[in-house]
Each structure stands twice: as C-alpha cells, then as structure tokens.
Amino acid sequence: MNYYRIHEKIALSLMRIAGLEKIGAEEARKVALREELIFFLGAGSPEKFRRSFAATDLSLITLREENLQLLGEAPQVPEEETYPLWFREKIKSGRVKWVNISFPTWRQALKEDLPTTWKVHVAGLGDVGGILVTGLRLLGGGVISEIGIYDRNPNKMKRWEFEGNQILSPREEKSFPRIRQLTFEELFHCDLFVFCISAGVPPVGAESGDVRLAQLEGNGPLVEAYARVAREQNFQGIFAVVSDPVDQLCQLALRAGSQDEQGKRDYRGLAPEQIRGYGLGVMQARAAYYAAQNPLTRDYQKFGRAYGPHGWGLVIANRVPGYDAKLSRDLTEKTLRANLEVRSCGYKPYVAPALSSGALSLLATMEGQWHYSATFIGGVFMGARNRLGLAGTELERLPLPPALVARLEDTYRYLSATE
C-alpha cells in the first residue's frame, strides 16, 4: 500500500503515482483518523468508469470493471494485511471516496464537498418545470437556500416568481426557499442544475409509439447545448435531467460535456457522476399504485424495487428477496402503460412525474436519502436505488436472483445499444 498527502488530504493506492508526496503508514493513520473523508486512488477508462464514487465495501477498491454487478450483493473480499484496519473501518463508515486518476480532472474530486443548504436552478417552466418548482418551494425549507428559475419566455419566469413566492403557510415556523428569476449567464452558478426544458410533448390524441422516445429528436440538441455551457463555466455541481427521454439525454449531456471545441472527448468537462437522470421515481410510484391493488403484491413498497429507464426496458421486481417473475412482469406492464391511462382521460401525465421523479427525488438526493435515479454504470445511465453522501454515490446492493439479473442484463444491453 502506498500513502500520499495531497493538499493536506490523505490518499491511499496500490499504485505508485509519480509527482505525489509519499508519507509513512503511521503518519497516514494519524491524519486519517482526524479526517472525516479519505481517498483511494485507482484507475479505469473514463469511457466506462466514473471519476469518483463512494467505496462502501472492499470489493469496490480494486474494481476491474463497472457493470451490473454493482447492483448485486457485494462479494466477500479477504481482509488481508494489504488493507490496514483503520482503512477498513473508514470503508464501513462510508468515509472513503474512490478517485479515478485516469481523468485529467481527478484532483477536482478531492475538493468536492456537499453543501449545507443547496442553491437549485431550474431551466424550463413548462408543465413539469412549474409543478417541480412548486414542490421544491413547498418542501425545500431547510434544505434549499434558493430556487432560481429560467425560461426563454420571460412571462413564465414572472408568473412563477409571483405565484411561487406567494405559496406560504400560516405556520410561522415553516420556512420556504425564495424563488428568483435568472439570467442565462447565471444558470450554472448553483449546486444543482435541473434540466426541465422540452421542445414539445405530443398533444393528447396525437401519440404514435413511445411518447418519450419521440421527444429525443427535439430535446437531445437542447441538453447538449446546456451541457456545453456547463463545461465552459466549469460547473462542479449536479446536472439533473428531468426531461424525456431521461436516460438517453443523460448520455448526450455527458458526451457533449466531455468534448472540446473540436468534438474530441478530453474528459475535462462534466464528470459521469455529476449527471443524474430523474425519471424512475414516478415508475416506482406507479408500480406501488398498482401493487396495492393486488393482495399478492401489497408489500411492494417495502420490498419491491424498480430498475432501468423511464420507459421501455423498465424492470419492476415485486420483491427482493422473494422475486416472482410473473407478478413482476405484470407490474412492469401496468407501470409502462400508466401514462397512457392518464392520456386516455384527455390529460398529459405530468403531475406525478414532476413530483415523484422530480421534486421529491431531488430533495432526497440533497438530503442524502435513498431514492431512485439514473447514474453512470459502466458506460450507460442505469436507473436504480442509490443515495448521495459525503464520499459520493452509493448504489444499493442486494442479493439479486438469476431471473431478475437476466432481465436487468436485457435492459443494460438495450441502453448500451442506444448510447
């Protein structure tokens, strides 16, 4: 094991890294015990590995490949002498961040810190954006310091600043984050940027095929443009995608945000873990709605899980453990058709997505709570239960049965093919 000091921070590595200050094991131990967070330096292709993540078990320390195994139960790793006891204790307490030195910007991951209160900026004040801002205003007191809003239509910004700031409780002790209008230049002066812009949703009755995928042609160039601006402004916060199709737009944002002006990927802009897609929360909520109607699946909300994209490729598991293939596929089909049920009533289905996938999941992210969102796993953005902590993103790991793994592999291949 090699021990390094980098700007008063302690890092460990199994590699010898030129240019870093080496220190002794005992000195590293003393400093690490005082520090809340320490780092482990590894290496992996920027195309397939994140720049950093929470190393919550020993198997993640010497990870050779990022893939679906990250969602399965952590394999046992012999606690040999290579890993000092104090280091293992740090891992168990969630205080080790794995950092990928293959990224030219890897040192930035050593400086990252989670804000005490978050400055949130929302771009796009259509149906989803407006409801999302409402949810953040109602529930964000104590978590959000300010909600900045932006839309190309100035009247939409005026409307939501007026109406949003007039949402107030008669209970004096309840606080609400202030909403203010933004200029385009201010968009990325925040901790969390929320992309809610849409080029247009097919009107009710004019759908053909998957409505979400139909939006890719219009929304793709928009998210790429905003990702390039984030890169130009050296944005270090979270780039949250709420617009459809969430998972594919995350991929486009990463590609655009990691390219130079000539279109060459230099990995100096947005890092994979900065981009998160928020579409799975409502699929989980819809599955829970249908599961509650069947005595055989009423425990779904406690034991069930949702994986994959916000659309085709979705995987609903009725229970983990206790997975039942037939019940799970039935729940998946009902969940996938839920948006069409609302459209059959003559309305666009945007309220539940704006709140379940949007406001509530974003708040859970900021609070470090378990929630559903799409994060980067081995080259694609895969939706799963996760949480954001001081050390980075932690994926939920469960003992997944082979039948469920097979379904997840199908989805993973689908997402890889649409990359």
Short mmCIF file of C-alpha atoms in Angstrom, two decimals:
data_model
loop_
_atom_site.label_atom_id
_atom_site.label_comp_id
_atom_site.label_asym_id
_atom_site.label_seq_id
_atom_site.Cartn_x
_atom_site.Cartn_y
_atom_site.Cartn_z
CA MET A 1 0.00 0.00 0.00
CA ASN A 2 1.19 3.49 -0.85
CA TYR A 3 0.24 6.52 1.22
CA TYR A 4 0.10 10.07 -0.13
CA ARG A 5 -0.60 13.56 1.13
CA ILE A 6 -2.32 15.83 -1.39
CA HIS A 7 -3.07 19.37 -0.17
CA GLU A 8 -3.40 18.12 3.41
CA LYS A 9 -5.69 15.28 2.31
CA ILE A 10 -4.80 11.62 2.76
CA ALA A 11 -4.95 9.21 -0.16
CA LEU A 12 -4.07 5.52 -0.43
CA SER A 13 -3.31 3.49 -3.54
CA LEU A 14 -1.96 0.15 -4.64
CA MET A 15 -0.19 2.07 -7.41
CA ARG A 16 2.98 4.11 -7.30
CA ILE A 17 1.96 7.54 -8.59
CA ALA A 18 4.66 9.92 -9.73
CA GLY A 19 4.53 13.51 -8.57
CA LEU A 20 2.68 12.89 -5.30
CA GLU A 21 4.12 13.36 -1.81
CA LYS A 22 4.58 9.97 -0.18
CA ILE A 23 4.23 9.60 3.59
CA GLY A 24 4.56 6.74 6.04
CA ALA A 25 1.77 4.39 7.11
CA GLU A 26 1.70 5.63 10.71
CA GLU A 27 1.53 9.28 9.69
CA ALA A 28 -1.28 8.45 7.26
CA ARG A 29 -3.17 6.63 10.01
CA LYS A 30 -2.95 9.55 12.43
CA VAL A 31 -4.12 12.09 9.89
CA ALA A 32 -6.86 9.79 8.52
CA LEU A 33 -8.35 9.29 11.98
CA ARG A 34 -8.78 13.06 12.24
CA GLU A 35 -10.20 13.49 8.74
CA GLU A 36 -13.86 12.88 8.02
CA LEU A 37 -13.11 11.68 4.48
CA ILE A 38 -10.11 9.95 2.92
CA PHE A 39 -9.41 8.88 -0.66
CA PHE A 40 -8.35 5.78 -2.55
CA LEU A 41 -6.71 6.35 -5.92
CA GLY A 42 -7.42 3.87 -8.71
CA ALA A 43 -7.55 3.89 -12.49
CA GLY A 44 -10.12 2.96 -15.12
CA SER A 45 -11.12 4.04 -18.62
CA PRO A 46 -13.10 7.33 -18.49
CA GLU A 47 -15.48 5.81 -21.04
CA LYS A 48 -16.53 3.05 -18.64
CA PHE A 49 -15.62 4.29 -15.15
CA ARG A 50 -16.84 7.17 -13.05
CA ARG A 51 -14.39 9.79 -11.88
CA SER A 52 -15.33 9.07 -8.26
CA PHE A 53 -17.78 7.14 -6.12
CA ALA A 54 -18.37 6.02 -2.54
CA ALA A 55 -16.26 2.94 -1.78
CA THR A 56 -18.57 1.27 0.73
CA ASP A 57 -17.04 -2.21 0.64
CA LEU A 58 -13.63 -3.70 -0.09
CA SER A 59 -14.73 -5.22 -3.41
CA LEU A 60 -15.05 -1.70 -4.82
CA ILE A 61 -11.47 -0.78 -4.02
CA THR A 62 -9.86 -2.94 -6.72
CA LEU A 63 -12.79 -2.83 -9.12
CA ARG A 64 -11.76 -4.10 -12.57
CA GLU A 65 -15.00 -3.26 -14.37
CA GLU A 66 -18.12 -1.23 -13.72
CA ASN A 67 -21.19 -3.22 -14.70
CA LEU A 68 -24.45 -4.61 -13.33
CA GLN A 69 -22.57 -6.47 -10.62
CA LEU A 70 -22.52 -3.16 -8.78
CA LEU A 71 -26.23 -3.69 -8.07
CA GLY A 72 -25.78 -7.24 -6.75
CA GLU A 73 -24.65 -8.34 -3.33
CA ALA A 74 -21.07 -7.32 -2.60
CA PRO A 75 -18.66 -10.27 -2.95
CA GLN A 76 -16.59 -11.24 0.06
CA VAL A 77 -13.02 -9.96 -0.05
CA PRO A 78 -10.40 -11.39 2.32
CA GLU A 79 -9.47 -8.69 4.81
CA GLU A 80 -5.77 -9.33 4.31
CA GLU A 81 -2.93 -7.23 5.67
CA THR A 82 -2.86 -5.15 2.47
CA TYR A 83 -5.68 -3.09 3.92
CA PRO A 84 -4.98 -1.53 7.34
CA LEU A 85 -7.65 -1.99 9.98
CA TRP A 86 -8.27 1.76 10.24
CA PHE A 87 -8.82 1.91 6.47
CA ARG A 88 -11.35 -0.92 6.61
CA GLU A 89 -13.18 0.87 9.39
CA LYS A 90 -13.33 4.01 7.26
CA ILE A 91 -14.89 1.99 4.43
CA LYS A 92 -17.54 0.54 6.72
CA SER A 93 -18.46 4.03 7.92
CA GLY A 94 -18.84 5.35 4.36
CA ARG A 95 -15.86 7.68 4.62
CA VAL A 96 -13.75 6.53 1.65
CA LYS A 97 -14.04 8.05 -1.82
CA TRP A 98 -12.58 6.13 -4.76
CA VAL A 99 -10.99 8.54 -7.25
CA ASN A 100 -10.08 7.67 -10.84
CA ILE A 101 -6.72 9.22 -11.76
CA SER A 102 -7.34 8.42 -15.45
CA PHE A 103 -9.43 11.59 -15.58
CA PRO A 104 -7.32 14.71 -16.18
CA THR A 105 -9.55 16.47 -13.64
CA TRP A 106 -9.23 13.80 -10.91
CA ARG A 107 -7.85 16.27 -8.37
CA GLN A 108 -11.17 18.14 -8.52
CA ALA A 109 -12.82 15.09 -6.91
CA LEU A 110 -10.64 15.67 -3.84
CA LYS A 111 -12.10 19.15 -3.39
CA GLU A 112 -15.78 18.29 -3.73
CA ASP A 113 -17.97 18.85 -0.72
CA LEU A 114 -21.71 18.66 -0.22
CA PRO A 115 -23.38 21.99 0.60
CA THR A 116 -25.15 22.53 3.90
CA THR A 117 -28.03 24.13 2.02
CA TRP A 118 -28.41 23.88 -1.73
CA LYS A 119 -28.82 26.54 -4.36
CA VAL A 120 -31.08 24.97 -7.02
CA HIS A 121 -31.59 26.37 -10.52
CA VAL A 122 -34.40 25.08 -12.74
CA ALA A 123 -34.38 25.61 -16.51
CA GLY A 124 -37.70 25.14 -18.28
CA LEU A 125 -41.01 26.23 -16.75
CA GLY A 126 -43.47 24.17 -18.75
CA ASP A 127 -45.95 21.73 -17.23
CA VAL A 128 -43.28 19.67 -15.45
CA GLY A 129 -40.98 22.55 -14.52
CA GLY A 130 -43.74 24.61 -12.91
CA ILE A 131 -45.05 21.76 -10.76
CA LEU A 132 -41.48 20.76 -9.85
CA VAL A 133 -40.69 24.30 -8.65
CA THR A 134 -43.91 24.24 -6.62
CA GLY A 135 -42.83 21.01 -4.93
CA LEU A 136 -39.39 22.39 -4.13
CA ARG A 137 -40.91 25.57 -2.70
CA LEU A 138 -43.34 23.61 -0.50
CA LEU A 139 -40.88 21.02 0.80
CA GLY A 140 -37.42 22.55 0.42
CA GLY A 141 -37.25 24.68 3.55
CA GLY A 142 -34.06 23.99 5.47
CA VAL A 143 -32.55 22.07 2.53
CA ILE A 144 -32.68 24.65 -0.28
CA SER A 145 -31.35 28.17 0.18
CA GLU A 146 -32.73 29.50 -3.09
CA ILE A 147 -34.61 28.35 -6.20
CA GLY A 148 -33.51 30.09 -9.37
CA ILE A 149 -35.82 29.80 -12.37
CA TYR A 150 -35.12 30.29 -16.06
CA ASP A 151 -37.20 30.09 -19.21
CA ARG A 152 -36.88 31.66 -22.65
CA ASN A 153 -40.37 33.08 -22.11
CA PRO A 154 -39.95 35.98 -19.64
CA ASN A 155 -43.63 35.91 -18.74
CA LYS A 156 -43.29 32.34 -17.47
CA MET A 157 -40.48 33.44 -15.19
CA LYS A 158 -42.53 36.38 -13.91
CA ARG A 159 -45.55 34.15 -13.36
CA TRP A 160 -43.66 31.51 -11.31
CA GLU A 161 -41.75 34.11 -9.30
CA PHE A 162 -45.06 35.79 -8.38
CA GLU A 163 -47.04 32.62 -7.73
CA GLY A 164 -44.23 30.55 -6.25
CA ASN A 165 -43.24 33.16 -3.67
CA GLN A 166 -46.91 33.55 -2.71
CA ILE A 167 -47.06 29.93 -1.52
CA LEU A 168 -46.90 30.48 2.22
CA SER A 169 -48.02 28.61 5.30
CA PRO A 170 -49.94 30.20 8.20
CA ARG A 171 -47.47 28.40 10.46
CA GLU A 172 -44.79 30.99 11.13
CA GLU A 173 -42.10 28.42 11.93
CA LYS A 174 -42.27 26.87 8.45
CA SER A 175 -39.66 28.23 6.03
CA PHE A 176 -39.78 28.35 2.24
CA PRO A 177 -36.87 28.91 -0.14
CA ARG A 178 -37.07 32.13 -2.12
CA ILE A 179 -37.71 31.88 -5.87
CA ARG A 180 -35.99 34.35 -8.16
CA GLN A 181 -35.63 34.88 -11.89
CA LEU A 182 -32.27 34.11 -13.52
CA THR A 183 -30.37 35.39 -16.49
CA PHE A 184 -28.94 32.76 -18.84
CA GLU A 185 -25.43 33.63 -17.63
CA GLU A 186 -26.39 32.74 -14.04
CA LEU A 187 -27.76 29.28 -14.82
CA PHE A 188 -24.76 27.29 -13.60
CA HIS A 189 -23.95 29.42 -10.56
CA CYS A 190 -25.56 26.81 -8.34
CA ASP A 191 -25.13 23.45 -6.59
CA LEU A 192 -27.88 21.65 -8.52
CA PHE A 193 -28.99 22.45 -12.06
CA VAL A 194 -32.31 20.90 -13.16
CA PHE A 195 -32.95 20.48 -16.89
CA CYS A 196 -36.74 20.55 -17.46
CA ILE A 197 -36.67 22.03 -20.97
CA SER A 198 -38.69 20.29 -23.65
CA ALA A 199 -39.02 21.00 -27.34
CA GLY A 200 -42.59 19.79 -27.15
CA VAL A 201 -44.70 16.86 -25.96
CA PRO A 202 -47.11 15.28 -28.46
CA PRO A 203 -50.63 16.52 -27.69
CA VAL A 204 -53.18 14.10 -26.29
CA GLY A 205 -54.57 12.01 -29.13
CA ALA A 206 -51.59 12.56 -31.43
CA GLU A 207 -49.29 9.90 -29.93
CA SER A 208 -47.56 7.33 -32.12
CA GLY A 209 -45.27 4.84 -30.44
CA ASP A 210 -43.33 5.71 -27.28
CA VAL A 211 -44.01 9.39 -26.50
CA ARG A 212 -40.76 9.65 -24.53
CA LEU A 213 -38.56 8.48 -27.39
CA ALA A 214 -40.41 10.82 -29.74
CA GLN A 215 -39.00 13.69 -27.65
CA LEU A 216 -35.38 12.63 -28.14
CA GLU A 217 -35.03 14.36 -31.51
CA GLY A 218 -36.13 17.70 -30.10
CA ASN A 219 -34.66 17.52 -26.59
CA GLY A 220 -31.32 15.95 -27.50
CA PRO A 221 -29.73 19.05 -29.09
CA LEU A 222 -31.04 21.19 -26.21
CA VAL A 223 -29.46 19.14 -23.44
CA GLU A 224 -26.20 19.01 -25.41
CA ALA A 225 -26.16 22.79 -25.70
CA TYR A 226 -26.68 23.25 -21.95
CA ALA A 227 -24.02 20.62 -21.15
CA ARG A 228 -21.53 22.56 -23.27
CA VAL A 229 -22.33 25.74 -21.35
CA ALA A 230 -21.85 23.85 -18.07
CA ARG A 231 -18.42 22.79 -19.30
CA GLU A 232 -17.48 26.32 -20.40
CA GLN A 233 -18.41 27.65 -16.97
CA ASN A 234 -16.53 24.85 -15.17
CA PHE A 235 -19.70 23.74 -13.40
CA GLN A 236 -18.91 21.46 -10.45
CA GLY A 237 -22.43 20.73 -9.19
CA ILE A 238 -25.07 18.18 -10.18
CA PHE A 239 -26.57 18.29 -13.67
CA ALA A 240 -30.02 16.75 -13.16
CA VAL A 241 -32.07 15.69 -16.20
CA VAL A 242 -35.84 15.51 -15.78
CA SER A 243 -36.93 15.93 -19.42
CA ASP A 244 -37.69 12.83 -21.53
CA PRO A 245 -36.17 10.51 -22.51
CA VAL A 246 -34.22 10.90 -19.28
CA ASP A 247 -31.63 8.14 -19.67
CA GLN A 248 -30.66 8.92 -23.27
CA LEU A 249 -30.48 12.65 -22.51
CA CYS A 250 -28.06 11.94 -19.66
CA GLN A 251 -25.82 10.11 -22.14
CA LEU A 252 -25.94 13.03 -24.57
CA ALA A 253 -25.20 15.52 -21.78
CA LEU A 254 -22.14 13.52 -20.74
CA ARG A 255 -20.84 13.25 -24.28
CA ALA A 256 -21.28 16.96 -25.02
CA GLY A 257 -19.96 17.99 -21.63
CA SER A 258 -16.74 15.97 -22.00
CA GLN A 259 -15.82 17.17 -25.53
CA ASP A 260 -13.58 20.05 -26.52
CA GLU A 261 -14.50 22.62 -29.19
CA GLN A 262 -13.36 20.26 -31.96
CA GLY A 263 -15.64 17.48 -30.71
CA LYS A 264 -12.85 15.38 -29.22
CA ARG A 265 -13.53 13.78 -25.85
CA ASP A 266 -10.91 15.10 -23.44
CA TYR A 267 -12.89 14.35 -20.23
CA ARG A 268 -12.17 17.82 -18.84
CA GLY A 269 -15.79 18.90 -18.50
CA LEU A 270 -18.73 17.23 -16.82
CA ALA A 271 -17.75 14.05 -14.97
CA PRO A 272 -20.04 10.99 -15.21
CA GLU A 273 -21.12 11.18 -11.56
CA GLN A 274 -22.19 14.83 -11.95
CA ILE A 275 -25.03 13.82 -14.28
CA ARG A 276 -28.13 12.14 -12.86
CA GLY A 277 -31.43 11.27 -14.52
CA TYR A 278 -34.72 11.66 -12.68
CA GLY A 279 -37.40 9.53 -14.31
CA LEU A 280 -37.52 6.30 -12.31
CA GLY A 281 -39.15 7.79 -9.21
CA VAL A 282 -42.56 8.00 -10.84
CA MET A 283 -42.23 4.48 -12.27
CA GLN A 284 -41.62 3.24 -8.74
CA ALA A 285 -44.67 5.22 -7.57
CA ARG A 286 -46.85 3.86 -10.37
CA ALA A 287 -45.75 0.31 -9.61
CA ALA A 288 -46.64 0.87 -5.94
CA TYR A 289 -50.08 2.15 -7.00
CA TYR A 290 -50.87 -0.99 -9.00
CA ALA A 291 -49.19 -3.31 -6.48
CA ALA A 292 -51.51 -2.04 -3.74
CA GLN A 293 -54.49 -3.36 -5.72
CA ASN A 294 -53.31 -6.99 -5.56
CA PRO A 295 -53.04 -8.86 -2.22
CA LEU A 296 -50.03 -10.74 -3.60
CA THR A 297 -48.02 -7.56 -4.16
CA ARG A 298 -49.17 -5.26 -1.37
CA ASP A 299 -45.75 -5.36 0.26
CA TYR A 300 -44.13 -3.96 -2.89
CA GLN A 301 -43.45 -0.53 -1.47
CA LYS A 302 -41.28 -2.07 1.26
CA PHE A 303 -39.65 -4.98 -0.57
CA GLY A 304 -40.12 -4.23 -4.28
CA ARG A 305 -37.60 -2.46 -6.49
CA ALA A 306 -37.52 -0.58 -9.80
CA TYR A 307 -34.61 -0.60 -12.23
CA GLY A 308 -33.75 0.76 -15.64
CA PRO A 309 -35.09 3.60 -17.76
CA HIS A 310 -38.18 5.77 -17.63
CA GLY A 311 -39.85 3.84 -20.45
CA TRP A 312 -39.16 0.70 -22.47
CA GLY A 313 -36.64 -1.52 -20.70
CA LEU A 314 -38.10 -0.77 -17.27
CA VAL A 315 -37.76 -3.63 -14.76
CA ILE A 316 -40.11 -3.85 -11.80
CA ALA A 317 -39.31 -6.54 -9.23
CA ASN A 318 -42.25 -7.40 -6.99
CA ARG A 319 -39.92 -8.37 -4.16
CA VAL A 320 -36.20 -8.70 -3.34
CA PRO A 321 -35.76 -11.30 -1.94
CA GLY A 322 -38.79 -13.39 -2.92
CA TYR A 323 -38.82 -12.38 -6.59
CA ASP A 324 -41.75 -13.72 -8.62
CA ALA A 325 -41.23 -13.43 -12.39
CA LYS A 326 -44.91 -13.43 -13.37
CA LEU A 327 -46.04 -10.91 -10.76
CA SER A 328 -43.08 -8.68 -11.61
CA ARG A 329 -43.71 -8.69 -15.36
CA ASP A 330 -47.37 -7.92 -14.76
CA LEU A 331 -46.46 -4.95 -12.58
CA THR A 332 -43.93 -3.80 -15.17
CA GLU A 333 -46.51 -3.83 -17.96
CA LYS A 334 -49.08 -1.93 -15.91
CA THR A 335 -46.46 0.64 -14.92
CA LEU A 336 -45.38 1.16 -18.52
CA ARG A 337 -48.99 1.80 -19.58
CA ALA A 338 -49.79 4.16 -16.72
CA ASN A 339 -49.05 7.32 -18.69
CA LEU A 340 -51.41 6.15 -21.44
CA GLU A 341 -54.15 5.69 -18.84
CA VAL A 342 -53.90 9.38 -17.97
CA ARG A 343 -53.81 10.36 -21.64
CA SER A 344 -56.97 8.34 -22.23
CA CYS A 345 -58.68 10.72 -19.79
CA GLY A 346 -57.67 13.62 -22.02
CA TYR A 347 -54.74 14.90 -19.97
CA LYS A 348 -50.96 14.89 -20.24
CA PRO A 349 -49.36 12.86 -17.40
CA TYR A 350 -47.01 15.40 -15.86
CA VAL A 351 -48.06 15.97 -12.22
CA ALA A 352 -46.81 12.69 -10.75
CA PRO A 353 -43.55 12.75 -12.77
CA ALA A 354 -42.83 16.34 -11.72
CA LEU A 355 -43.24 15.43 -8.05
CA SER A 356 -42.25 11.75 -7.70
CA SER A 357 -39.36 11.75 -10.17
CA GLY A 358 -38.63 15.45 -9.82
CA ALA A 359 -39.11 17.43 -6.62
CA LEU A 360 -39.28 14.55 -4.12
CA SER A 361 -36.37 12.61 -5.62
CA LEU A 362 -34.24 15.74 -5.94
CA LEU A 363 -34.89 16.58 -2.29
CA ALA A 364 -33.98 13.03 -1.27
CA THR A 365 -30.73 13.41 -3.21
CA MET A 366 -29.86 16.64 -1.44
CA GLU A 367 -30.73 15.12 1.94
CA GLY A 368 -28.54 12.07 1.33
CA GLN A 369 -31.55 9.72 1.39
CA TRP A 370 -32.19 6.58 -0.68
CA HIS A 371 -34.09 7.39 -3.84
CA TYR A 372 -34.45 6.34 -7.50
CA SER A 373 -32.39 7.99 -10.21
CA ALA A 374 -30.23 7.02 -13.18
CA THR A 375 -26.49 7.14 -12.58
CA PHE A 376 -23.49 6.15 -14.68
CA ILE A 377 -22.69 2.42 -14.58
CA GLY A 378 -20.07 1.11 -17.00
CA GLY A 379 -20.82 3.45 -19.88
CA VAL A 380 -24.61 3.82 -19.61
CA PHE A 381 -27.03 5.58 -17.30
CA MET A 382 -28.96 2.91 -15.41
CA GLY A 383 -31.79 3.69 -13.02
CA ALA A 384 -31.57 2.11 -9.57
CA ARG A 385 -31.94 2.94 -5.92
CA ASN A 386 -29.00 4.98 -4.64
CA ARG A 387 -28.00 7.79 -2.34
CA LEU A 388 -25.52 10.65 -2.42
CA GLY A 389 -23.21 11.01 0.55
CA LEU A 390 -20.02 12.79 1.50
CA ALA A 391 -17.96 10.17 -0.38
CA GLY A 392 -20.15 10.25 -3.49
CA THR A 393 -22.83 8.00 -4.95
CA GLU A 394 -23.61 4.71 -3.25
CA LEU A 395 -25.62 2.15 -5.22
CA GLU A 396 -27.94 -0.16 -3.31
CA ARG A 397 -26.58 -3.72 -3.42
CA LEU A 398 -28.99 -6.64 -2.97
CA PRO A 399 -28.84 -10.44 -3.44
CA LEU A 400 -30.48 -10.49 -6.88
CA PRO A 401 -31.93 -13.82 -8.12
CA PRO A 402 -30.75 -15.10 -11.56
CA ALA A 403 -34.14 -14.49 -13.20
CA LEU A 404 -34.05 -10.83 -12.19
CA VAL A 405 -30.40 -10.48 -13.23
CA ALA A 406 -31.34 -11.79 -16.70
CA ARG A 407 -33.98 -9.07 -17.07
CA LEU A 408 -31.52 -6.41 -15.92
CA GLU A 409 -28.95 -7.64 -18.42
CA ASP A 410 -31.50 -7.28 -21.24
CA THR A 411 -32.15 -3.69 -20.17
CA TYR A 412 -28.44 -2.96 -19.83
CA ARG A 413 -27.79 -4.24 -23.37
CA TYR A 414 -30.69 -2.14 -24.66
CA LEU A 415 -29.32 1.01 -23.03
CA SER A 416 -25.83 0.24 -24.33
CA ALA A 417 -27.20 -0.14 -27.87
CA THR A 418 -29.00 3.22 -27.68
CA GLU A 419 -25.96 5.02 -26.24
#
